Amino acid sequence: MEVKKQITSDLLTENPQASQRSQAPHRVLPYCWKGMTAEQRAAIRKTQETQRQEKKEQRRAEKSLEAEWGCQTRRLAEAALELEEQEKQLCAEFRRGLGSFNRELAKEQQAQQNYLNSVIYTNQPTAQYYLQFNTSSR
């Protein structure tokens, strides 16, 4: 009788219902745990495969996004270089115009100075002019 009970017991037959708790059927008793059923292992493998596919898709999306950002960065760099080149050209043109303006201004100033020296400042004061100052006490 004792042998028959041992042979047909939940321990030796590895009955999975024996490892479940009565108050919480989703939890198992660790000392009675005999492993997972084939359905449980298949469900875990299916979940793992789903997670692998999701991770693969996420990596693909990240790679695509990174490539798009790289392309955007490259376009912005090219646009910045183009704007910098335009700015250099405008600065060079401005310097040429400013140089031309300064040359014209220098010519006008030289002509004005020549006019002042040749026409206006021709009457140089003599020594007699300077001797008339400081001759009296008042």
Coordinates of C-alpha atoms in Angstrom, one line a residue:
M1 CA 0.0 0.0 0.0
E2 CA 2.8 2.4 1.0
V3 CA 4.7 1.6 -2.2
K4 CA 1.6 2.1 -4.4
K5 CA 1.0 5.5 -2.8
Q6 CA 4.6 6.5 -3.4
I7 CA 4.5 5.4 -7.1
T8 CA 1.3 7.2 -7.8
S9 CA 2.1 10.3 -5.7
D10 CA 2.3 13.7 -7.3
L11 CA 6.0 13.9 -6.4
L12 CA 7.0 10.9 -8.6
T13 CA 4.5 11.5 -11.3
E14 CA 5.6 15.1 -11.5
N15 CA 2.1 16.5 -11.5
P16 CA 2.3 20.2 -12.3
Q17 CA -0.9 21.0 -10.4
A18 CA 0.8 19.8 -7.2
S19 CA 3.3 22.7 -7.4
Q20 CA 0.6 25.4 -7.7
R21 CA -0.6 27.3 -4.6
S22 CA -4.2 27.2 -3.8
Q23 CA -4.6 30.9 -2.9
A24 CA -2.4 32.1 -5.8
P25 CA -2.5 29.7 -8.8
H26 CA -0.1 31.9 -10.8
R27 CA 2.6 31.2 -8.2
V28 CA 4.3 27.9 -7.7
L29 CA 5.7 26.1 -4.6
P30 CA 9.5 26.0 -5.1
Y31 CA 10.0 22.7 -3.3
C32 CA 7.4 21.0 -5.7
W33 CA 8.6 22.7 -8.9
K34 CA 9.4 20.1 -11.6
G35 CA 9.8 22.4 -14.5
M36 CA 7.7 24.0 -17.2
T37 CA 5.4 22.3 -19.6
A38 CA 6.0 22.2 -23.3
E39 CA 3.3 24.8 -23.8
Q40 CA 4.9 27.2 -21.3
R41 CA 8.3 26.8 -23.0
A42 CA 6.8 27.4 -26.4
A43 CA 5.0 30.5 -25.1
I44 CA 8.3 31.8 -23.7
R45 CA 10.1 31.1 -27.0
K46 CA 7.4 32.8 -28.9
T47 CA 7.6 35.8 -26.7
Q48 CA 11.4 35.9 -27.1
E49 CA 11.1 35.6 -30.9
T50 CA 8.6 38.5 -30.8
Q51 CA 11.0 40.6 -28.7
R52 CA 13.9 39.7 -31.1
Q53 CA 11.8 40.9 -34.1
E54 CA 10.8 44.1 -32.2
K55 CA 14.4 44.8 -31.3
K56 CA 15.5 44.2 -34.9
E57 CA 12.9 46.5 -36.2
Q58 CA 13.9 49.1 -33.6
R59 CA 17.5 48.9 -34.7
R60 CA 16.5 49.2 -38.3
A61 CA 14.4 52.3 -37.5
E62 CA 17.3 53.8 -35.5
K63 CA 19.7 53.1 -38.3
S64 CA 17.3 54.8 -40.8
L65 CA 16.9 57.8 -38.5
E66 CA 20.6 58.1 -38.0
A67 CA 21.2 58.0 -41.7
E68 CA 18.5 60.7 -42.2
W69 CA 20.2 62.8 -39.5
G70 CA 23.5 62.3 -41.2
C71 CA 22.1 63.4 -44.5
Q72 CA 20.5 66.4 -42.9
T73 CA 23.8 67.3 -41.2
R74 CA 25.7 67.0 -44.5
R75 CA 23.2 69.2 -46.3
L76 CA 23.4 71.8 -43.5
A77 CA 27.2 71.8 -43.7
E78 CA 27.1 72.3 -47.5
A79 CA 24.6 75.1 -47.1
A80 CA 26.8 76.7 -44.4
L81 CA 29.9 76.4 -46.7
E82 CA 27.9 78.0 -49.5
L83 CA 26.8 80.9 -47.3
E84 CA 30.3 81.4 -46.1
E85 CA 31.6 81.5 -49.7
Q86 CA 28.9 84.1 -50.6
E87 CA 29.9 86.1 -47.5
K88 CA 33.5 86.1 -48.6
Q89 CA 32.6 87.2 -52.1
L90 CA 30.4 90.0 -50.7
C91 CA 33.2 91.1 -48.3
A92 CA 35.7 91.1 -51.1
E93 CA 33.4 93.2 -53.3
F94 CA 32.8 95.6 -50.4
R95 CA 36.5 96.0 -49.8
R96 CA 37.0 96.7 -53.5
G97 CA 34.3 99.3 -53.5
L98 CA 35.6 100.8 -50.2
G99 CA 39.1 101.0 -51.7
S100 CA 37.8 102.7 -54.8
F101 CA 35.9 105.2 -52.6
N102 CA 38.9 105.8 -50.5
R103 CA 41.1 106.5 -53.5
E104 CA 38.5 109.0 -54.9
L105 CA 38.3 110.6 -51.5
A106 CA 42.1 110.9 -51.3
K107 CA 42.2 112.5 -54.7
E108 CA 39.6 115.0 -53.7
Q109 CA 41.4 115.8 -50.5
Q110 CA 44.7 116.1 -52.3
A111 CA 43.0 118.5 -54.8
Q112 CA 41.6 120.5 -51.9
Q113 CA 45.0 120.7 -50.2
N114 CA 46.7 121.7 -53.5
Y115 CA 44.0 124.4 -53.9
L116 CA 44.6 125.6 -50.3
N117 CA 48.3 125.7 -50.7
S118 CA 48.4 127.3 -54.2
V119 CA 45.5 129.8 -53.9
I120 CA 44.5 130.4 -50.3
Y121 CA 47.8 130.2 -48.3
T122 CA 50.0 132.1 -50.8
N123 CA 50.4 135.2 -48.6
Q124 CA 53.0 134.1 -46.1
P125 CA 53.5 136.4 -43.0
T126 CA 56.8 138.3 -42.9
A127 CA 59.0 139.1 -40.0
Q128 CA 57.5 142.6 -39.9
Y129 CA 54.1 141.0 -39.1
Y130 CA 55.4 139.2 -36.1
L131 CA 57.3 142.2 -34.7
Q132 CA 54.2 144.2 -34.2
F133 CA 53.1 142.0 -31.3
N134 CA 54.1 142.5 -27.6
T135 CA 55.4 146.0 -28.2
S136 CA 53.3 147.8 -25.6
S137 CA 52.4 147.1 -22.0
R138 CA 48.8 147.0 -22.7

